[in-house]
mmCIF file of C-alpha atoms in Angstrom:
data_model
loop_
_atom_site.group_PDB
_atom_site.id
_atom_site.type_symbol
_atom_site.label_atom_id
_atom_site.label_comp_id
_atom_site.label_asym_id
_atom_site.label_seq_id
_atom_site.Cartn_x
_atom_site.Cartn_y
_atom_site.Cartn_z
ATOM 1 C CA UNK F 54 81.315 236.574 -2.524
ATOM 2 C CA UNK F 55 78.515 234.718 -4.273
ATOM 3 C CA UNK F 56 76.239 232.711 -2.004
ATOM 4 C CA UNK F 57 74.193 229.721 -3.132
ATOM 5 C CA UNK F 58 71.862 227.795 -0.841
ATOM 6 C CA UNK F 59 71.157 224.953 -3.245
ATOM 7 C CA UNK F 60 73.360 223.220 -5.805
ATOM 8 C CA UNK F 61 70.605 223.759 -8.371
ATOM 9 C CA UNK F 62 71.101 227.506 -8.033
ATOM 10 C CA UNK F 63 74.765 227.419 -9.046
ATOM 11 C CA UNK F 64 75.088 228.914 -12.543
ATOM 12 C CA UNK F 65 76.378 226.549 -15.199
ATOM 13 C CA UNK F 66 79.347 228.800 -15.959
ATOM 14 C CA UNK F 67 80.643 229.063 -12.387
ATOM 15 C CA UNK F 68 83.291 226.363 -12.761
ATOM 16 C CA UNK F 69 85.857 225.065 -13.127
ATOM 17 C CA UNK F 70 86.505 225.361 -9.403
ATOM 18 C CA UNK F 71 88.744 224.465 -6.509
ATOM 19 C CA UNK F 72 86.548 223.353 -3.621
ATOM 20 C CA UNK F 73 87.080 223.204 0.139
ATOM 21 C CA UNK F 74 84.465 221.194 2.061
ATOM 22 C CA UNK F 75 83.797 221.347 5.789
ATOM 23 C CA UNK F 76 81.581 222.514 8.634
ATOM 24 C CA UNK F 77 83.826 225.566 9.121
ATOM 25 C CA UNK F 78 82.446 226.108 12.622
ATOM 26 C CA UNK F 79 84.207 229.237 13.835
ATOM 27 C CA UNK F 80 86.490 229.406 10.794
ATOM 28 C CA UNK F 81 89.485 228.858 13.084
ATOM 29 C CA UNK F 82 93.165 228.622 12.132
ATOM 30 C CA UNK F 83 92.786 225.091 10.738
ATOM 31 C CA UNK F 84 89.891 226.128 8.526
ATOM 32 C CA UNK F 85 91.758 229.237 7.417
ATOM 33 C CA UNK F 86 94.730 227.142 6.314
ATOM 34 C CA UNK F 87 92.354 225.049 4.198
ATOM 35 C CA UNK F 88 90.791 228.161 2.656
ATOM 36 C CA UNK F 89 94.200 229.764 2.025
ATOM 37 C CA UNK F 90 95.365 226.648 0.177
ATOM 38 C CA UNK F 91 92.160 226.676 -1.872
ATOM 39 C CA UNK F 92 92.758 230.300 -2.868
ATOM 40 C CA UNK F 93 96.351 229.553 -3.885
ATOM 41 C CA UNK F 94 95.341 226.512 -5.927
ATOM 42 C CA UNK F 95 92.479 228.373 -7.618
ATOM 43 C CA UNK F 96 94.766 231.212 -8.664
ATOM 44 C CA UNK F 97 97.337 228.733 -9.964
ATOM 45 C CA UNK F 98 94.908 227.073 -12.370
ATOM 46 C CA UNK F 99 92.603 230.020 -13.087
ATOM 47 C CA UNK F 100 89.606 228.472 -11.357
ATOM 48 C CA UNK F 101 86.943 229.713 -8.942
ATOM 49 C CA UNK F 102 87.389 229.176 -5.209
ATOM 50 C CA UNK F 103 84.275 227.666 -3.607
ATOM 51 C CA UNK F 104 83.583 226.648 -0.003
ATOM 52 C CA UNK F 105 80.958 223.942 0.476
ATOM 53 C CA UNK F 106 79.457 223.915 3.945
ATOM 54 C CA UNK F 107 76.210 223.260 5.815
ATOM 55 C CA UNK F 108 73.545 225.281 7.607
ATOM 56 C CA UNK F 109 74.019 223.212 10.780
ATOM 57 C CA UNK F 110 76.227 220.554 12.263
ATOM 58 C CA UNK F 111 75.056 217.220 10.778
ATOM 59 C CA UNK F 112 74.810 215.892 14.330
ATOM 60 C CA UNK F 113 71.942 218.318 14.941
ATOM 61 C CA UNK F 114 69.864 216.035 12.730
ATOM 62 C CA UNK F 115 71.587 212.669 13.129
ATOM 63 C CA UNK F 116 72.325 212.663 16.877
ATOM 64 C CA UNK F 117 71.010 215.832 18.559
ATOM 65 C CA UNK F 118 72.081 214.719 22.036
ATOM 66 C CA UNK F 119 75.717 214.649 20.890
ATOM 67 C CA UNK F 120 75.631 217.862 18.887
ATOM 68 C CA UNK F 121 77.817 220.617 20.386
ATOM 69 C CA UNK F 122 76.759 224.237 20.470
ATOM 70 C CA UNK F 123 78.030 226.008 17.359
ATOM 71 C CA UNK F 124 80.783 228.580 17.719
ATOM 72 C CA UNK F 125 79.084 230.809 15.144
ATOM 73 C CA UNK F 126 75.646 231.133 13.640
ATOM 74 C CA UNK F 127 74.931 230.661 9.950
ATOM 75 C CA UNK F 128 75.042 234.356 9.082
ATOM 76 C CA UNK F 129 78.269 234.785 11.039
ATOM 77 C CA UNK F 130 79.823 231.893 9.147
ATOM 78 C CA UNK F 131 78.774 233.369 5.804
ATOM 79 C CA UNK F 132 80.330 236.719 6.706
ATOM 80 C CA UNK F 133 83.554 235.093 7.909
ATOM 81 C CA UNK F 134 83.888 233.124 4.684
ATOM 82 C CA UNK F 135 83.193 236.239 2.634
ATOM 83 C CA UNK F 136 85.979 238.060 4.475
ATOM 84 C CA UNK F 137 88.529 235.497 3.250
ATOM 85 C CA UNK F 138 88.149 236.679 -0.328
ATOM 86 C CA UNK F 139 86.814 233.428 -1.806
ATOM 87 C CA UNK F 140 84.609 233.552 -4.895
ATOM 88 C CA UNK F 141 81.594 231.629 -3.645
ATOM 89 C CA UNK F 142 80.039 229.592 -0.855
ATOM 90 C CA UNK F 143 77.549 226.791 -1.370
ATOM 91 C CA UNK F 144 75.565 226.555 1.867
ATOM 92 C CA UNK F 145 73.645 223.299 1.899
ATOM 93 C CA UNK F 146 70.677 222.609 4.155
ATOM 94 C CA UNK F 147 71.549 219.466 6.090
ATOM 95 C CA UNK F 148 68.104 217.859 6.065
ATOM 96 C CA UNK F 149 66.765 214.317 5.861
ATOM 97 C CA UNK F 150 67.242 214.234 2.099
ATOM 98 C CA UNK F 151 70.902 215.243 2.241
ATOM 99 C CA UNK F 152 71.594 212.902 5.173
ATOM 100 C CA UNK F 153 70.231 209.984 3.128
ATOM 101 C CA UNK F 154 72.189 210.760 -0.045
ATOM 102 C CA UNK F 155 74.923 208.294 -1.006
ATOM 103 C CA UNK F 156 78.444 209.695 -0.944
ATOM 104 C CA UNK F 157 78.916 208.890 -4.630
ATOM 105 C CA UNK F 158 75.708 210.685 -5.556
ATOM 106 C CA UNK F 159 76.792 213.740 -3.557
ATOM 107 C CA UNK F 160 80.078 213.905 -5.448
ATOM 108 C CA UNK F 161 78.384 213.602 -8.835
ATOM 109 C CA UNK F 162 75.603 216.081 -8.032
ATOM 110 C CA UNK F 163 77.557 218.780 -6.171
ATOM 111 C CA UNK F 164 81.255 218.542 -6.959
ATOM 112 C CA UNK F 165 81.038 217.356 -10.543
ATOM 113 C CA UNK F 166 77.647 218.540 -11.764
ATOM 114 C CA UNK F 167 77.234 221.906 -10.034
ATOM 115 C CA UNK F 168 80.797 223.055 -9.362
ATOM 116 C CA UNK F 169 82.861 221.298 -12.067
ATOM 117 C CA UNK F 170 85.549 220.739 -9.443
ATOM 118 C CA UNK F 171 89.150 220.335 -10.561
ATOM 119 C CA UNK F 172 90.580 220.069 -7.080
ATOM 120 C CA UNK F 173 88.955 219.209 -3.729
ATOM 121 C CA UNK F 174 90.440 220.012 -0.323
ATOM 122 C CA UNK F 175 89.249 218.437 2.928
ATOM 123 C CA UNK F 176 90.409 218.062 6.501
ATOM 124 C CA UNK F 177 91.830 214.906 8.014
ATOM 125 C CA UNK F 178 88.601 213.800 9.706
ATOM 126 C CA UNK F 179 86.235 214.695 6.870
ATOM 127 C CA UNK F 180 83.326 212.306 6.267
ATOM 128 C CA UNK F 181 80.263 212.704 4.078
ATOM 129 C CA UNK F 182 77.356 210.840 2.556
ATOM 130 C CA UNK F 183 74.848 208.496 4.130
ATOM 131 C CA UNK F 184 76.204 207.012 7.327
ATOM 132 C CA UNK F 185 79.467 208.931 6.876
ATOM 133 C CA UNK F 186 80.552 206.367 4.274
ATOM 134 C CA UNK F 187 82.400 208.919 2.155
ATOM 135 C CA UNK F 188 86.004 209.805 2.924
ATOM 136 C CA UNK F 189 89.130 211.089 1.187
ATOM 137 C CA UNK F 190 89.846 207.684 -0.342
ATOM 138 C CA UNK F 191 86.435 207.615 -2.009
ATOM 139 C CA UNK F 192 86.969 211.178 -3.244
ATOM 140 C CA UNK F 193 90.288 210.153 -4.769
ATOM 141 C CA UNK F 194 88.736 207.180 -6.560
ATOM 142 C CA UNK F 195 85.944 209.316 -7.967
ATOM 143 C CA UNK F 196 88.357 212.118 -8.797
ATOM 144 C CA UNK F 197 90.318 209.752 -11.025
ATOM 145 C CA UNK F 198 87.116 209.134 -12.978
ATOM 146 C CA UNK F 199 85.731 212.668 -13.040
ATOM 147 C CA UNK F 200 88.917 214.659 -13.425
ATOM 148 C CA UNK F 201 89.596 216.234 -10.053
ATOM 149 C CA UNK F 202 92.462 215.791 -7.599
ATOM 150 C CA UNK F 203 92.120 215.562 -3.819
ATOM 151 C CA UNK F 204 94.281 216.837 -0.989
ATOM 152 C CA UNK F 205 93.820 216.084 2.694
ATOM 153 C CA UNK F 206 95.111 219.081 4.586
ATOM 154 C CA UNK F 207 97.220 218.384 7.688
ATOM 155 C CA UNK F 208 96.119 219.553 11.102
ATOM 156 C CA UNK F 209 97.177 222.991 12.271
ATOM 157 C CA UNK F 210 98.927 222.995 15.659
ATOM 158 C CA UNK F 211 98.781 225.869 18.121
ATOM 159 C CA UNK F 212 101.950 227.736 18.919
ATOM 160 C CA UNK F 213 103.566 226.799 22.199
ATOM 161 C CA UNK F 214 101.962 223.470 23.062
ATOM 162 C CA UNK F 215 101.496 222.033 19.563
ATOM 163 C CA UNK F 216 97.935 220.921 20.273
ATOM 164 C CA UNK F 217 95.646 220.440 17.277
ATOM 165 C CA UNK F 218 93.417 223.445 16.701
ATOM 166 C CA UNK F 219 89.787 222.344 16.745
ATOM 167 C CA UNK F 220 86.318 223.758 17.294
ATOM 168 C CA UNK F 221 85.854 221.508 20.335
ATOM 169 C CA UNK F 222 88.985 222.903 22.001
ATOM 170 C CA UNK F 223 87.807 226.460 21.354
ATOM 171 C CA UNK F 224 84.461 225.618 22.956
ATOM 172 C CA UNK F 225 86.305 224.349 26.032
ATOM 173 C CA UNK F 226 88.268 227.591 26.247
ATOM 174 C CA UNK F 227 85.161 229.736 25.869
ATOM 175 C CA UNK F 228 83.288 227.728 28.505
ATOM 176 C CA UNK F 229 86.169 228.504 30.870
ATOM 177 C CA UNK F 230 86.073 232.185 29.922
ATOM 178 C CA UNK F 231 89.477 232.104 28.252
ATOM 179 C CA UNK F 232 88.516 234.331 25.345
ATOM 180 C CA UNK F 233 92.112 235.464 24.850
ATOM 181 C CA UNK F 234 93.395 231.966 24.109
ATOM 182 C CA UNK F 235 90.342 231.276 21.967
ATOM 183 C CA UNK F 236 91.117 234.396 19.944
ATOM 184 C CA UNK F 237 94.614 233.132 19.130
ATOM 185 C CA UNK F 238 93.098 229.948 17.678
ATOM 186 C CA UNK F 239 90.346 231.778 15.833
ATOM 187 C CA UNK F 240 92.604 234.496 14.481
ATOM 188 C CA UNK F 241 90.182 237.172 15.749
ATOM 189 C CA UNK F 242 88.215 238.033 18.902
ATOM 190 C CA UNK F 243 85.318 235.704 19.542
ATOM 191 C CA UNK F 244 81.946 237.398 19.046
ATOM 192 C CA UNK F 245 78.215 236.944 19.479
ATOM 193 C CA UNK F 246 75.667 238.814 17.402
ATOM 194 C CA UNK F 247 72.025 239.742 17.867
ATOM 195 C CA UNK F 248 69.411 242.428 18.218
ATOM 196 C CA UNK F 249 69.608 244.895 21.093
ATOM 197 C CA UNK F 250 66.463 244.539 23.194
ATOM 198 C CA UNK F 251 64.950 246.030 26.320
ATOM 199 C CA UNK F 252 65.991 244.444 29.610
ATOM 200 C CA UNK F 253 65.040 245.109 33.222
ATOM 201 C CA UNK F 254 66.885 248.471 33.015
ATOM 202 C CA UNK F 255 68.636 247.639 36.283
ATOM 203 C CA UNK F 256 71.986 248.740 34.868
ATOM 204 C CA UNK F 257 70.555 252.181 34.178
ATOM 205 C CA UNK F 258 69.277 252.385 37.768
ATOM 206 C CA UNK F 259 72.792 251.564 39.008
ATOM 207 C CA UNK F 260 74.438 254.137 36.756
ATOM 208 C CA UNK F 261 75.668 251.609 34.175
ATOM 209 C CA UNK F 262 73.103 251.407 31.347
ATOM 210 C CA UNK F 263 73.633 248.337 29.210
ATOM 211 C CA UNK F 264 72.775 247.159 25.722
ATOM 212 C CA UNK F 265 71.218 243.708 26.050
ATOM 213 C CA UNK F 266 71.452 241.124 23.271
ATOM 214 C CA UNK F 267 68.359 239.120 22.403
ATOM 215 C CA UNK F 268 68.107 235.517 23.543
ATOM 216 C CA UNK F 269 68.385 234.235 19.964
ATOM 217 C CA UNK F 270 71.818 235.816 19.498
ATOM 218 C CA UNK F 271 74.198 233.986 17.158
ATOM 219 C CA UNK F 272 77.449 232.579 18.467
ATOM 220 C CA UNK F 273 78.785 230.622 21.422
ATOM 221 C CA UNK F 274 78.278 232.566 24.654
ATOM 222 C CA UNK F 275 81.390 232.246 26.834
ATOM 223 C CA UNK F 276 81.408 231.356 30.526
ATOM 224 C CA UNK F 277 79.731 233.629 33.044
ATOM 225 C CA UNK F 278 81.739 236.655 34.062
ATOM 226 C CA UNK F 279 82.688 240.204 33.190
ATOM 227 C CA UNK F 280 84.750 240.866 30.077
ATOM 228 C CA UNK F 281 86.443 243.783 28.390
ATOM 229 C CA UNK F 282 85.545 244.061 24.746
ATOM 230 C CA UNK F 283 83.735 245.952 22.039
ATOM 231 C CA UNK F 284 80.138 246.569 21.013
ATOM 232 C CA UNK F 285 79.997 246.946 17.239
ATOM 233 C CA UNK F 286 76.960 248.589 15.636
ATOM 234 C CA UNK F 287 76.892 249.572 11.960
ATOM 235 C CA UNK F 288 80.695 249.251 11.759
ATOM 236 C CA UNK F 289 81.185 251.611 14.722
ATOM 237 C CA UNK F 290 83.088 249.998 17.604
ATOM 238 C CA UNK F 291 82.335 251.132 21.144
ATOM 239 C CA UNK F 292 84.578 250.094 24.063
ATOM 240 C CA UNK F 293 82.496 248.110 26.532
ATOM 241 C CA UNK F 294 82.455 246.233 29.817
ATOM 242 C CA UNK F 295 80.465 243.089 29.061
ATOM 243 C CA UNK F 296 78.496 241.021 31.544
ATOM 244 C CA UNK F 297 77.577 237.403 30.822
ATOM 245 C CA UNK F 298 75.343 235.559 33.257
ATOM 246 C CA UNK F 299 72.089 235.761 35.184
ATOM 247 C CA UNK F 300 72.737 238.631 37.652
ATOM 248 C CA UNK F 301 73.129 236.503 40.792
ATOM 249 C CA UNK F 302 73.104 239.528 43.117
ATOM 250 C CA UNK F 303 69.396 240.022 42.419
ATOM 251 C CA UNK F 304 68.506 236.395 41.705
ATOM 252 C CA UNK F 305 65.492 237.296 39.571
ATOM 253 C CA UNK F 306 66.778 236.465 36.092
ATOM 254 C CA UNK F 307 66.218 232.863 34.998
ATOM 255 C CA UNK F 308 68.369 232.896 31.873
ATOM 256 C CA UNK F 309 71.875 233.904 30.860
ATOM 257 C CA UNK F 310 72.220 237.354 29.373
ATOM 258 C CA UNK F 311 74.859 239.218 27.395
ATOM 259 C CA UNK F 312 74.911 242.897 28.366
ATOM 260 C CA UNK F 313 77.376 245.539 27.235
ATOM 261 C CA UNK F 314 78.004 248.784 29.127
ATOM 262 C CA UNK F 315 79.462 251.230 26.621
ATOM 263 C CA UNK F 316 82.127 253.409 28.206
ATOM 264 C CA UNK F 317 81.455 257.162 28.209
ATOM 265 C CA UNK F 318 78.215 256.867 26.237
ATOM 266 C CA UNK F 319 75.006 257.310 28.240
ATOM 267 C CA UNK F 320 72.574 258.509 25.575
ATOM 268 C CA UNK F 321 72.949 255.882 22.857
ATOM 269 C CA UNK F 322 69.619 254.652 21.508
ATOM 270 C CA UNK F 323 70.434 251.239 20.089
ATOM 271 C CA UNK F 324 67.174 249.367 20.651
ATOM 272 C CA UNK F 325 66.180 247.245 17.684
ATOM 273 C CA UNK F 326 69.623 247.506 16.081
ATOM 274 C CA UNK F 327 71.779 244.521 15.175
ATOM 275 C CA UNK F 328 75.015 244.476 17.133
ATOM 276 C CA UNK F 329 78.058 242.312 17.648
ATOM 277 C CA UNK F 330 79.751 241.867 21.017
ATOM 278 C CA UNK F 331 83.464 241.059 20.704
ATOM 279 C CA UNK F 332 85.252 239.633 23.731
ATOM 280 C CA UNK F 333 88.854 240.686 24.407
ATOM 281 C CA UNK F 334 89.631 239.390 27.893
ATOM 282 C CA UNK F 335 87.866 238.136 31.001
ATOM 283 C CA UNK F 336 88.146 240.520 33.938
ATOM 284 C CA UNK F 337 86.512 238.384 36.610
ATOM 285 C CA UNK F 338 84.013 235.643 37.273
ATOM 286 C CA UNK F 339 80.350 236.208 38.063
ATOM 287 C CA UNK F 340 79.571 236.423 41.796
ATOM 288 C CA UNK F 341 76.670 237.502 44.003
ATOM 289 C CA UNK F 342 77.361 240.641 46.068
ATOM 290 C CA UNK F 343 75.981 241.492 49.489
ATOM 291 C CA UNK F 344 74.024 244.583 48.607
ATOM 292 C CA UNK F 345 73.833 247.123 45.809
ATOM 293 C CA UNK F 346 76.636 249.342 47.135
ATOM 294 C CA UNK F 347 79.243 246.600 46.875
ATOM 295 C CA UNK F 348 77.989 245.731 43.407
ATOM 296 C CA UNK F 349 78.359 249.359 42.255
ATOM 297 C CA UNK F 350 81.873 249.517 43.712
ATOM 298 C CA UNK F 351 82.832 246.364 41.794
ATOM 299 C CA UNK F 352 81.242 247.599 38.580
ATOM 300 C CA UNK F 353 83.226 250.826 38.885
ATOM 301 C CA UNK F 354 86.398 248.781 39.233
ATOM 302 C CA UNK F 355 85.359 246.651 36.251
ATOM 303 C CA UNK F 356 85.147 249.778 34.122
ATOM 304 C CA UNK F 357 88.601 250.908 35.249
ATOM 305 C CA UNK F 358 90.067 247.545 34.330
ATOM 306 C CA UNK F 359 88.231 247.575 31.005
ATOM 307 C CA UNK F 360 89.831 250.926 30.190
ATOM 308 C CA UNK F 361 93.247 249.495 31.000
ATOM 309 C CA UNK F 362 92.733 246.392 28.857
ATOM 310 C CA UNK F 363 91.387 248.341 25.889
ATOM 311 C CA UNK F 364 93.811 251.210 26.456
ATOM 312 C CA UNK F 365 91.029 253.758 26.665
ATOM 313 C CA UNK F 366 91.983 257.027 28.328
#
């Protein structure tokens, strides 16, 4: 996948293109339906498939107090889009200049000038341009002038309850620790990514050495608790019992941590490596134990349950 971080960097011969525009936070089932339609349409007319997205939620600039935590970081989003098989992504910096740009000017500069769009796909609630003045109707009017068609993709409903799949719903599920349900909406296990750093080494003292993710890890950290999942380093997946929280038994950690105890591996040297923690299911909530012995007993049981969930012998 080609990646461009400025419309000026798009080569003049990239188009014609079919374009999907959106925040793509999490690249959940609704986003994937949009991308799949873009790929189909691009193949049908012999055009390039291009996702146009942003380096942050526009609310981070316009109304920071109302901006939700992102489900994925920028690099995660780029990788997820690349995995779909699209030709290119245009990742725009949502700064003061872009926020002030008229919707019409955005269409002419990005969709027409840079991408030579022949078809544009958006979601039902898509808005763009200064003050959110741009919508599908404006796109359709400009498309009639500049030679591109527009389709507003319908919402994707979850199986069972028919509720609209959305990034906000997935955040609710992750806050509650329901990583399994979140995974069904995402189409993959939810993950956070970061560098493995040194911690207090308390896990090692207890017989459960952990790989600790840095505080600037990418991705939405789910609710406190213990999870079964995977630690992925350099495309190698290690089964892991994952702790999220602030170690309430010792009450000396003032921030939430993501720590992964890799099953059956006690001599891994992963410090300084980039890793991804993938959550499969929540085993229990985070509680404070009365003494180290009870904590060790519970951690032993957590490992047993992790083996069962991951089907590790």
